[in-house]
Amino acid sequence: MRPSFQSWGRYPKAEHQVLQLEWLTDRIPQLGEGQSLLPYGLGRSYGDSCLNDGQTLLATWRLNRFIEFEAATGRLRAEAGVSLADILAIAAPRGWFLPVTPGTKHVTLGGAVANDVHGKSHHVSGSFGNHVDRFELLRSDGRRLLCSPEENPDYFAATVGGLGLTGLITWVELRLKRVPGPWIDVEELQFRGLDEFLALSRESEQTHEYIVAWVDCASKGKNLARGIFSRGNHSLSKAPWVRPKPGPRMPVDLPGFALNPLSVGLFNSLYFHKQFSPRKARTVSYEPFFYPLDAIEDWNRAYGKQGFLQWQCVVPFENARETMKEILTRISASGLASFLSVMKTMGAMPPVGMLSFPAPGVTLALDFPARHARLFPMLGELDEIVAEAGGRLYPAKDARMSGRHFRLFYPRHEEFKKYIDPAFSSSFWRRVMSA
Amino acid sequence: MPKHKLERIVIAGATSGIAREVGRLLASRGARLFLVARDPAKLDAVAADLRARGAEGVHTAVADLASTTSHEQWWPEALAALGEPDGVLVAHGILGDAERARRDASHTTEILTTNFLSVAAMLAPISTWFEQRRSGVIAVIGSVAGDRGRQSNYVYGASKGGLDIFLQGLRNRLFHAGVDVVTIKPGFVDTPMTAHLPKTPLFASAESVASGIVGAMEAGRDVVYLPFIWRWILLVLKMIPEAVFKRLKT
């Protein structure tokens, strides 16, 4: 699967020279004065953190060989372009699973480290970097640094969540998780309002490994913050598992108006009422549970040519209730309904990266077509609300936060700068370091 | 039911873009593989990958496949490692620099030796072994460029066209021993060999070509264009009379 060399949100657009890496022994190409590189995996970052407009991308998707898999212990070492889908294909049939997985399996190991990705298990497992034992970092001067919490711990901390700026991650070693099988016992519960959401979260954090909630962002008044809370555990079911067939793909860009406030509001309402009973339990395979959107290849084309913006924040628990209420009220009042809105609580396990996003509190992820003139001002207001509440935004999903906000959200950025490879840069980094 | 089971396979040129993907498909089914390639570091990386992906056993031999005698070393080793191989895939080759090959006799020789002479040479003992075993499949990666000489890459084309004739004869001979000879003719494939070319919609992924190769080997097909569309493209190209063709800028 050849990547697109755009970002997943397809906003902003960028032009690149693309250089291809083939082998671990390859060197980093030397470019001329004033030129810069950025490693690019499968391009699933939404905004501009995977772009290097007018410059060079170093494509890692062919650096996709396994180096060693110990089926007895679950220790895995693989080249950085190996995707989480590749790992699941060899590990799941042998009773191993990813220790942390984001909502798509089409991300590379290097990308998972560089964005310190998280998932539905954050309250028990933390983020991806918490499960990485070591990796190799290739710098543009040819040095190969073995990085772990013990060796080059400063480069380790800078590179986990370091957005690909500290050099090229060539291979990664991580610990997989033992699971009884490919099945997940899922329970889905309707909730109405933030108090019910928070109560369900507190309860489920104790009993379930995976929690997440879908929120109806289009409703206001008494329906504000209604949604469906989903929680799951690995199932003991011994039912035989059949590898799913590849699903359909979005063959064309939908016209920009396809996802309008009316259709999105209708979808959200239907989704809320898709279950008539307030509680529903079933056992499903891990694919639809963790990767519902992977079932439609190129689903990002549903947003049309202009692409879409994601926006994800995390807000500390003490301010979470009031802040989320404020944010959801502003969105529903704006009429700019988000198609898919996801909310969950994050746990207390500290991330290992200097620029890691996860923090204890409530996280909310939204997406909007990049079409309405009033979208940008509204998101700017939401940023300010998050800043006042002591929260932060997720760089992997950002295409527009101000430099002032980034520097406020990530106080270790000054320390981080020392570890940036002088030959590396990105559209995101140039943006948040200016303005 | 496939005609040939591909449980023990020898791959010459195992680090090439297409061969790597064939190796992965076979490894995921638990095959035993014997890999031959020139660069020990790349060979080790490919072997480790195939082990992790489920190959029951992976054996390797470092050899310069551009030589016409390297098989004297590795073919007996392959037999010792696998016992009785079910098939062989010959996947090594170079595209060369067409511009340089026009003027430079040594580069012309290098392309012809690597792509044609070395293959014809190694297939002498390999075909004889399979003929005696009276079953199995030999697959060789040729090219659509071997179907008609064009000014833009006729040295490479000649090496693959020569291979085409050689394999026709070999197929005819081994048919009577129950051994199939498969000529694979890929069009443009997105691999390191073509990394410098701009990517048009005609480019196929190495994964899809690999899956076509495995299917053709299992079925014991004769000549396979991958993807299929190239069969029709070349049919048209071959019908153009030479008096017209020579005037074209191809």
XYZ file of C-alpha atoms in Angstrom:
685
model
C 0.000 0.000 0.000
C 1.833 3.079 -1.256
C 1.189 6.071 1.003
C -0.288 9.323 -0.296
C 2.331 11.702 1.119
C -0.455 13.927 2.373
C -1.778 13.976 5.928
C -4.839 11.919 6.818
C -7.025 15.019 7.190
C -5.825 16.169 3.757
C -5.544 19.644 5.229
C -3.304 21.556 4.729
C -2.047 20.562 1.271
C 1.712 20.252 0.858
C 4.288 19.547 -1.852
C 7.285 17.333 -1.197
C 10.273 15.647 -2.651
C 9.998 12.029 -1.465
C 13.063 9.879 -0.806
C 12.613 6.193 -0.138
C 14.405 4.166 2.534
C 14.848 0.459 1.777
C 17.233 -1.080 4.308
C 18.305 -0.571 7.911
C 21.827 -0.012 6.657
C 20.768 2.950 4.469
C 22.191 6.309 5.406
C 20.227 9.492 5.782
C 20.509 11.402 2.486
C 22.532 14.581 2.742
C 20.640 17.592 1.446
C 21.828 21.065 0.589
C 21.919 24.176 2.725
C 18.517 25.306 4.008
C 16.796 22.014 3.167
C 15.222 19.680 5.674
C 13.892 16.131 6.053
C 11.014 14.517 7.894
C 10.393 10.759 8.285
C 6.969 9.763 6.897
C 5.326 6.417 7.647
C 1.743 5.752 6.547
C 0.555 9.344 6.860
C -2.133 8.815 9.502
C -1.338 11.976 11.431
C -4.281 14.250 10.737
C -2.762 17.700 10.538
C 0.654 18.946 9.486
C 2.940 17.105 11.919
C 3.680 14.528 9.170
C 4.209 17.182 6.486
C 7.301 19.141 5.491
C 5.947 21.523 2.882
C 8.381 22.493 0.130
C 10.978 20.147 1.611
C 11.760 16.424 1.713
C 9.950 13.437 3.199
C 11.891 10.316 4.058
C 9.454 7.475 3.342
C 9.809 4.574 5.782
C 6.989 2.275 4.604
C 9.421 -0.144 2.947
C 11.483 -0.419 6.103
C 8.965 -3.037 7.127
C 10.771 -6.194 8.162
C 10.457 -8.024 11.431
C 13.806 -8.572 13.111
C 12.832 -10.925 15.903
C 9.641 -12.182 17.505
C 9.846 -14.355 20.601
C 6.555 -16.190 20.631
C 7.280 -17.424 24.179
C 7.754 -13.997 25.781
C 6.006 -11.591 23.391
C 9.157 -9.527 22.871
C 9.150 -8.054 19.367
C 11.834 -6.184 17.469
C 10.968 -4.768 14.058
C 11.957 -2.096 11.583
C 10.216 1.228 12.101
C 8.047 0.990 8.959
C 6.297 -2.179 10.170
C 2.639 -1.340 10.766
C 0.514 -2.312 13.742
C -1.571 -4.321 11.224
C 1.565 -6.314 10.285
C 2.207 -6.987 13.981
C -1.360 -8.122 14.663
C -1.225 -10.448 11.643
C 1.635 -12.441 13.118
C 0.977 -11.922 16.841
C -2.797 -12.269 17.283
C -2.986 -15.876 16.007
C -0.290 -16.761 18.564
C -2.118 -15.185 21.494
C -0.344 -11.824 21.625
C -1.783 -8.354 21.269
C -0.606 -4.750 21.080
C -0.037 -3.286 24.543
C -1.620 -0.025 23.342
C -3.445 0.605 20.094
C -4.868 3.758 18.535
C -8.095 3.721 16.508
C -6.383 2.563 13.309
C -3.945 -0.293 12.799
C -2.497 1.343 9.698
C 0.208 3.257 11.529
C 3.889 2.399 11.593
C 5.862 1.513 14.707
C 8.008 4.609 14.160
C 4.894 6.764 13.983
C 3.403 5.152 17.091
C 6.567 6.051 19.016
C 6.988 9.524 17.510
C 3.421 10.454 18.481
C 3.355 8.396 21.688
C -0.101 7.207 20.658
C -2.775 6.152 23.130
C -6.007 4.186 22.978
C -8.988 2.907 24.877
C -6.773 1.309 27.530
C -5.002 4.490 28.627
C -6.386 4.265 32.176
C -4.585 0.934 32.696
C -1.777 0.816 30.114
C -0.691 4.404 29.567
C 0.544 5.249 26.092
C 2.687 3.464 23.492
C 6.032 4.717 24.811
C 5.362 3.045 28.160
C 5.772 -0.338 26.434
C 8.830 0.363 24.316
C 12.027 -1.153 25.688
C 14.419 0.456 23.243
C 14.909 1.693 19.710
C 17.690 2.856 17.432
C 17.853 6.513 16.437
C 19.824 7.353 13.285
C 20.995 10.948 13.192
C 21.825 12.821 10.009
C 25.515 12.906 10.995
C 25.516 9.093 10.748
C 25.504 8.372 14.497
C 23.322 5.450 15.566
C 22.057 5.910 19.124
C 20.605 2.991 21.041
C 17.883 4.614 23.150
C 16.151 3.160 26.211
C 15.245 4.408 29.670
C 18.828 3.432 30.649
C 20.867 4.189 27.520
C 20.703 7.715 26.114
C 17.624 8.311 28.304
C 17.484 11.952 27.206
C 17.206 11.014 23.519
C 14.683 8.329 24.495
C 12.482 10.909 26.238
C 12.868 13.413 23.402
C 12.086 10.903 20.653
C 8.980 9.317 22.238
C 6.329 11.853 21.242
C 9.065 13.820 19.447
C 7.115 14.071 16.152
C 9.972 12.609 14.094
C 12.197 15.619 14.670
C 15.037 14.024 16.631
C 16.267 11.764 13.810
C 15.122 8.593 12.120
C 13.825 5.762 14.311
C 15.162 2.712 12.437
C 13.858 -0.133 14.614
C 11.792 -0.534 17.761
C 11.663 -3.202 20.445
C 8.484 -3.565 22.465
C 6.620 -5.939 24.721
C 3.352 -7.378 23.491
C 0.507 -8.381 25.776
C -0.746 -11.948 26.356
C -4.452 -12.344 25.508
C -6.754 -15.370 25.673
C -7.933 -14.922 22.079
C -9.104 -12.489 19.409
C -12.507 -11.820 21.011
C -13.670 -8.853 23.066
C -16.671 -8.852 25.411
C -18.299 -5.486 24.798
C -21.002 -3.667 26.663
C -22.642 -0.497 25.322
C -24.596 1.834 27.570
C -26.538 4.968 26.764
C -25.745 7.982 28.905
C -27.291 11.424 29.147
C -25.022 14.255 30.224
C -21.539 14.624 31.605
C -22.375 13.490 35.120
C -23.541 10.138 33.843
C -20.486 9.917 31.604
C -18.100 10.628 34.467
C -19.850 8.188 36.797
C -19.760 5.443 34.158
C -16.080 6.170 33.525
C -15.138 5.964 37.197
C -16.977 2.667 37.554
C -15.686 1.147 34.320
C -12.046 2.104 34.889
C -12.063 -0.443 37.709
C -13.736 -3.251 35.808
C -12.798 -2.823 32.151
C -9.527 -2.663 30.266
C -11.015 -0.683 27.382
C -13.335 2.295 27.683
C -14.488 4.928 25.234
C -17.600 7.003 24.638
C -19.185 8.378 21.529
C -20.840 11.744 22.117
C -23.665 13.311 20.150
C -22.180 16.703 19.392
C -25.156 18.041 17.485
C -27.678 18.004 20.338
C -28.233 20.768 22.808
C -30.390 21.561 25.857
C -31.459 18.493 27.771
C -29.796 16.243 25.218
C -26.396 17.932 25.596
C -23.584 15.401 25.980
C -25.726 12.372 25.476
C -23.920 9.413 24.016
C -23.023 5.759 24.102
C -20.436 4.463 26.500
C -18.604 1.399 25.297
C -16.458 -0.796 27.512
C -14.709 -4.070 26.855
C -12.421 -6.801 28.099
C -10.554 -9.552 26.294
C -12.949 -12.477 26.105
C -12.294 -16.062 27.135
C -14.436 -17.212 24.206
C -12.844 -20.087 22.311
C -14.904 -19.547 19.161
C -12.806 -20.083 16.034
C -11.667 -16.860 14.458
C -11.844 -16.145 10.753
C -9.615 -13.415 9.382
C -11.916 -10.645 8.124
C -12.027 -9.910 4.400
C -10.865 -6.473 3.279
C -13.808 -4.084 3.378
C -15.023 -1.620 0.754
C -13.058 1.512 -0.063
C -14.263 5.072 -0.516
C -13.839 5.200 -4.315
C -14.146 8.957 -4.799
C -14.074 12.200 -2.857
C -17.594 12.900 -1.690
C -18.741 16.415 -2.587
C -17.925 18.908 0.154
C -21.573 19.400 1.121
C -22.251 15.686 1.801
C -21.402 16.062 5.470
C -23.451 19.127 6.385
C -24.908 20.091 9.767
C -28.232 18.479 8.825
C -26.836 15.118 7.726
C -24.398 15.046 10.636
C -27.158 15.889 13.118
C -29.320 13.157 11.624
C -26.489 10.631 11.743
C -25.752 11.475 15.379
C -29.396 11.121 16.357
C -29.733 7.796 14.559
C -26.513 6.543 16.104
C -27.711 7.407 19.590
C -30.954 5.558 19.030
C -29.420 2.605 17.178
C -29.767 0.704 20.392
C -33.252 0.815 21.769
C -32.305 -0.612 25.109
C -30.078 1.476 27.362
C -27.671 -1.455 27.736
C -26.425 -3.985 25.185
C -23.769 -6.709 25.550
C -22.084 -8.847 22.893
C -18.821 -10.505 21.945
C -17.017 -9.213 18.865
C -13.648 -9.766 17.244
C -10.949 -7.210 17.980
C -11.138 -5.720 14.476
C -14.529 -3.976 14.663
C -13.971 -3.124 18.333
C -10.647 -1.329 17.909
C -10.679 -0.372 14.239
C -14.259 0.347 13.107
C -13.096 2.940 10.565
C -10.415 0.695 9.070
C -13.328 -1.283 7.605
C -13.718 1.444 4.983
C -10.450 2.056 3.197
C -9.745 5.762 2.534
C -12.684 6.887 4.682
C -11.071 10.324 4.869
C -12.348 10.958 1.332
C -15.870 11.272 2.756
C -14.930 14.812 3.745
C -14.376 15.916 0.172
C -11.387 17.486 -1.481
C -10.904 20.243 1.084
C -10.255 17.664 3.758
C -11.083 17.929 7.451
C -9.697 19.072 10.759
C -9.385 17.014 13.900
C -9.269 18.625 17.288
C -8.351 16.693 20.422
C -7.809 18.074 23.887
C -7.259 16.676 27.344
C -8.426 18.586 30.411
C -7.484 17.772 34.043
C -10.192 16.038 36.081
C -10.728 18.939 38.476
C -11.929 21.198 35.624
C -13.197 18.506 33.285
C -16.924 18.676 33.912
C -17.323 22.422 33.508
C -14.846 22.661 30.627
C -16.391 19.848 28.589
C -19.836 21.332 29.135
C -18.604 24.705 27.894
C -16.923 23.141 24.839
C -19.929 21.012 23.872
C -22.300 23.950 24.331
C -20.177 26.144 22.060
C -20.020 23.475 19.375
C -23.728 22.738 19.332
C -24.475 26.491 19.353
C -22.127 27.012 16.387
C -24.072 24.610 14.180
C -20.729 23.130 13.103
C -21.545 19.635 14.246
C -18.733 17.130 14.523
C -19.415 13.865 12.701
C -17.563 11.613 15.108
C -16.943 12.819 18.639
C -15.113 10.623 21.059
C -14.613 11.170 24.768
C -12.780 9.133 27.390
C -10.923 9.455 30.628
C -7.146 9.132 30.703
C -5.270 7.553 33.580
C -2.439 8.613 35.835
C 0.447 6.624 34.301
C 3.018 9.273 33.353
C 4.095 9.191 29.690
C 7.819 8.901 28.968
C 8.117 11.582 26.271
C 8.968 15.257 26.743
C 6.201 16.216 24.303
C 3.808 13.329 25.011
C 0.159 14.344 24.874
C -1.529 12.067 27.447
C -2.310 13.441 30.908
C -4.789 12.457 33.607
C -8.199 13.893 32.832
C -10.904 13.787 30.184
C -10.016 13.798 26.499
C -12.369 14.826 23.698
C -11.705 14.304 19.973
C -13.754 16.010 17.253
C -13.642 16.301 13.484
C -14.948 19.011 11.157
C -14.865 19.455 7.391
C -12.286 22.149 6.581
C -14.888 24.209 4.798
C -16.596 26.810 6.984
C -15.011 30.205 7.475
C -16.268 30.283 11.060
C -14.632 26.966 11.964
C -11.182 28.415 12.596
C -12.301 31.203 14.953
C -14.468 28.746 16.882
C -11.607 26.255 17.316
C -9.415 29.167 18.428
C -11.958 29.882 21.175
C -11.981 26.222 22.200
C -8.143 26.301 22.415
C -8.410 29.219 24.818
C -10.932 27.370 27.002
C -8.579 24.373 27.124
C -5.623 26.607 27.986
C -7.529 28.241 30.854
C -8.514 24.825 32.200
C -4.864 23.715 32.277
C -5.301 21.216 29.443
C -3.553 20.734 26.115
C -4.094 19.770 22.464
C -2.733 16.740 20.592
C -0.102 17.694 17.957
C -0.764 14.532 15.870
C -4.273 15.854 15.228
C -3.495 19.518 14.868
C -3.178 21.753 11.819
C -3.831 25.160 13.317
C -3.179 25.755 17.036
C -1.196 28.914 17.722
C 2.478 28.826 18.610
C 1.640 30.601 21.858
C -0.763 27.802 22.844
C 1.641 25.027 21.846
C 4.395 26.513 23.970
C 2.010 26.861 26.882
C 0.687 23.283 26.501
C 4.174 21.784 26.208
C 6.454 23.536 28.702
C 9.346 21.155 27.940
C 9.645 22.384 24.337
C 12.781 24.410 25.179
C 14.492 21.337 26.606
C 13.268 19.305 23.603
C 14.878 21.685 21.094
C 18.356 20.510 22.097
C 17.614 17.052 20.695
C 16.185 18.068 17.311
C 18.351 16.769 14.462
C 19.687 19.846 12.610
C 18.696 18.296 9.251
C 15.088 17.574 10.356
C 12.031 19.789 10.416
C 8.268 19.713 9.769
C 5.466 22.022 8.740
C 4.011 21.647 12.236
C 7.228 22.553 13.983
C 7.917 25.632 11.883
C 4.338 26.745 12.519
C 4.304 26.387 16.294
C 7.772 27.856 16.708
C 6.712 31.027 14.897
C 3.514 33.040 15.477
C -6.586 -27.947 -5.111
C -3.376 -26.338 -6.369
C -1.391 -28.513 -8.756
C 1.879 -27.759 -6.972
C 2.179 -27.382 -3.221
C 4.760 -24.730 -2.421
C 6.067 -26.024 0.890
C 9.794 -26.087 0.132
C 10.930 -23.348 -2.198
C 14.286 -22.016 -3.388
C 14.368 -18.289 -4.180
C 17.303 -16.879 -6.156
C 17.536 -13.105 -5.812
C 15.592 -13.257 -2.545
C 16.224 -9.643 -1.541
C 14.622 -8.187 -4.684
C 11.418 -6.239 -4.145
C 9.135 -8.820 -5.746
C 10.884 -11.876 -4.246
C 10.590 -10.417 -0.744
C 6.818 -10.277 -1.083
C 6.640 -13.796 -2.536
C 8.724 -14.940 0.436
C 6.290 -13.294 2.845
C 3.277 -15.006 1.287
C 4.961 -18.397 1.445
C 6.282 -17.756 4.971
C 2.812 -16.894 6.274
C 1.721 -20.375 5.163
C 4.574 -22.002 7.046
C 6.810 -22.886 4.084
C 10.488 -23.847 4.290
C 12.635 -21.531 2.227
C 16.157 -21.445 0.842
C 17.186 -17.882 -0.034
C 20.068 -16.860 -2.277
C 21.307 -13.269 -2.596
C 24.525 -11.292 -2.804
C 24.433 -8.891 0.144
C 24.758 -10.767 3.470
C 23.222 -7.962 5.595
C 20.156 -7.650 3.370
C 19.833 -11.426 3.126
C 19.905 -11.751 6.923
C 17.279 -9.007 7.267
C 14.954 -10.744 4.800
C 15.513 -14.163 6.413
C 14.732 -12.817 9.913
C 11.556 -11.180 8.591
C 10.364 -14.424 6.994
C 11.076 -16.400 10.168
C 8.976 -13.963 12.225
C 6.185 -14.151 9.668
C 5.836 -17.871 10.176
C 8.257 -19.682 7.842
C 8.957 -23.132 9.233
C 12.610 -22.831 8.312
C 14.713 -20.290 6.449
C 18.132 -21.216 5.054
C 20.386 -18.780 3.260
C 23.353 -18.741 0.894
C 25.358 -15.690 -0.083
C 26.192 -15.779 -3.781
C 26.805 -13.383 -6.628
C 24.004 -14.336 -8.989
C 25.533 -12.223 -11.755
C 28.090 -15.013 -12.095
C 27.365 -18.006 -14.337
C 28.889 -20.467 -11.876
C 27.570 -19.476 -8.425
C 24.945 -22.231 -8.535
C 27.710 -24.853 -8.325
C 28.003 -23.772 -4.699
C 24.451 -23.025 -3.597
C 22.284 -25.513 -5.494
C 23.745 -28.555 -3.691
C 23.378 -26.618 -0.427
C 19.713 -25.965 -1.221
C 19.120 -29.654 -1.843
C 20.852 -30.523 1.403
C 18.812 -27.968 3.364
C 15.359 -28.615 1.887
C 15.630 -32.250 0.892
C 13.318 -32.212 -2.089
C 12.293 -28.677 -3.099
C 8.829 -28.325 -4.625
C 9.898 -25.392 -6.736
C 12.389 -22.701 -7.606
C 11.755 -19.011 -8.189
C 14.459 -17.138 -10.098
C 14.001 -13.451 -9.295
C 17.364 -11.744 -9.622
C 18.068 -9.216 -12.341
C 19.194 -5.687 -13.069
C 17.495 -2.972 -15.045
C 20.825 -1.400 -15.911
C 21.316 2.027 -17.437
C 19.879 1.885 -20.959
C 21.684 5.030 -22.030
C 25.049 3.658 -20.902
C 24.403 0.222 -22.399
C 24.080 1.789 -25.872
C 27.749 2.773 -25.847
C 29.434 0.700 -23.156
C 30.185 -2.913 -24.133
C 30.979 -3.965 -20.577
C 27.614 -2.707 -19.302
C 25.816 -4.497 -22.156
C 27.646 -7.683 -21.196
C 26.824 -7.166 -17.534
C 23.078 -6.866 -18.196
C 23.011 -9.889 -20.513
C 25.101 -11.999 -18.140
C 23.092 -11.158 -15.021
C 19.637 -11.414 -16.539
C 20.108 -14.182 -19.106
C 23.372 -16.150 -19.034
C 23.401 -16.727 -15.277
C 19.788 -17.954 -15.354
C 20.337 -20.261 -18.320
C 23.438 -21.643 -16.616
C 21.846 -22.324 -13.226
C 18.816 -23.922 -14.855
C 21.000 -26.609 -16.446
C 21.529 -28.582 -13.215
C 18.232 -27.398 -11.672
C 16.098 -28.514 -14.642
C 17.881 -31.861 -14.758
C 17.204 -32.442 -11.070
C 13.490 -31.668 -11.468
C 13.300 -33.771 -14.614
C 14.514 -36.749 -12.634
C 12.168 -36.007 -9.728
C 9.324 -35.860 -12.275
C 7.361 -33.114 -10.479
C 7.761 -29.534 -9.383
C 7.662 -26.020 -10.751
C 10.339 -23.629 -12.006
C 9.298 -19.979 -12.208
C 11.431 -17.220 -13.669
C 10.772 -13.496 -13.620
C 11.041 -12.164 -17.157
C 9.575 -8.886 -18.319
C 7.090 -7.381 -20.735
C 10.159 -5.556 -22.096
C 11.265 -8.905 -23.557
C 8.269 -9.075 -25.906
C 9.467 -6.422 -28.321
C 12.722 -4.520 -28.741
C 12.424 -0.803 -28.210
C 15.096 1.873 -28.479
C 14.549 2.959 -24.874
C 15.782 -0.299 -23.265
C 16.608 -2.982 -25.827
C 19.593 -4.462 -23.994
C 17.482 -5.200 -20.931
C 14.686 -6.239 -23.305
C 17.003 -8.614 -25.171
C 18.145 -10.238 -21.921
C 14.510 -10.910 -20.949
C 13.515 -11.837 -24.539
C 16.329 -14.380 -24.695
C 15.090 -15.772 -21.407
C 11.601 -16.030 -22.890
C 12.821 -18.274 -25.773
C 14.999 -20.308 -23.415
C 12.057 -20.962 -21.079
C 9.777 -21.919 -23.981
C 12.185 -24.667 -24.898
C 12.671 -25.729 -21.312
C 8.895 -25.854 -20.777
C 8.533 -28.055 -23.842
C 11.224 -30.418 -22.581
C 10.076 -30.641 -18.953
C 6.392 -30.984 -19.802
C 7.063 -34.620 -20.582
C 8.517 -35.076 -17.104
C 5.524 -33.481 -15.367
C 7.497 -30.371 -14.418
C 5.994 -26.925 -15.082
C 7.998 -23.918 -16.223
C 6.348 -20.552 -15.535
C 7.451 -17.352 -17.259
C 6.369 -14.343 -15.214
C 6.124 -11.087 -17.164
C 5.523 -8.189 -14.820
C 4.865 -4.713 -16.167
C 5.898 -1.735 -14.049
C 6.199 -2.756 -10.402
C 6.716 -0.354 -7.523
C 10.032 -1.732 -6.188
C 13.531 -0.389 -5.478
C 14.438 -1.285 -9.099
C 12.008 1.331 -10.364
C 12.351 3.808 -7.480
C 13.757 6.464 -9.804
C 10.822 6.321 -12.261
C 7.763 8.563 -11.881
C 4.756 6.495 -10.717
C 1.944 6.226 -13.278
C -1.391 4.409 -12.804
C 0.163 1.461 -14.681
C 2.424 0.699 -11.708
C 1.419 -2.349 -9.681
C 2.382 -3.009 -6.063
C 4.950 -5.704 -5.335
C 2.378 -7.403 -3.067
C -0.191 -7.855 -5.830
C 2.442 -9.112 -8.297
C 3.724 -11.536 -5.651
C 0.275 -12.949 -5.101
C -0.049 -13.440 -8.885
C 3.286 -15.270 -8.942
C 2.314 -17.634 -6.136
C -1.002 -18.389 -7.851
C 0.724 -19.040 -11.198
C 3.284 -21.344 -9.570
C 0.589 -23.321 -7.748
C -1.405 -23.740 -10.935
C 1.643 -24.483 -13.097
C 0.714 -21.834 -15.663
C 2.894 -21.213 -18.741
C 3.228 -17.482 -19.349
C 1.707 -14.972 -16.949
C 1.440 -11.208 -17.437
C 1.131 -9.304 -14.150
C -1.106 -7.449 -13.851
C -3.265 -9.079 -16.500
C -3.737 -5.862 -18.523
C -0.188 -6.168 -19.904
C -1.186 -9.195 -21.929
C -3.440 -6.938 -24.020
C -1.025 -4.019 -24.104
C 1.712 -6.285 -25.454
C -0.643 -8.018 -27.869
C -1.298 -4.658 -29.494
C 2.357 -3.648 -29.335
C 3.440 -6.895 -31.007
C 0.953 -6.484 -33.856
C 2.476 -3.235 -35.085
C 4.478 -4.026 -38.266
C 8.204 -3.541 -37.889
C 8.251 -1.028 -40.781
C 5.944 1.169 -38.683
C 7.369 0.300 -35.281
C 10.901 1.385 -36.177
C 9.633 4.913 -36.825
C 8.021 5.224 -33.377
C 9.664 6.971 -30.453
C 9.298 4.173 -27.931
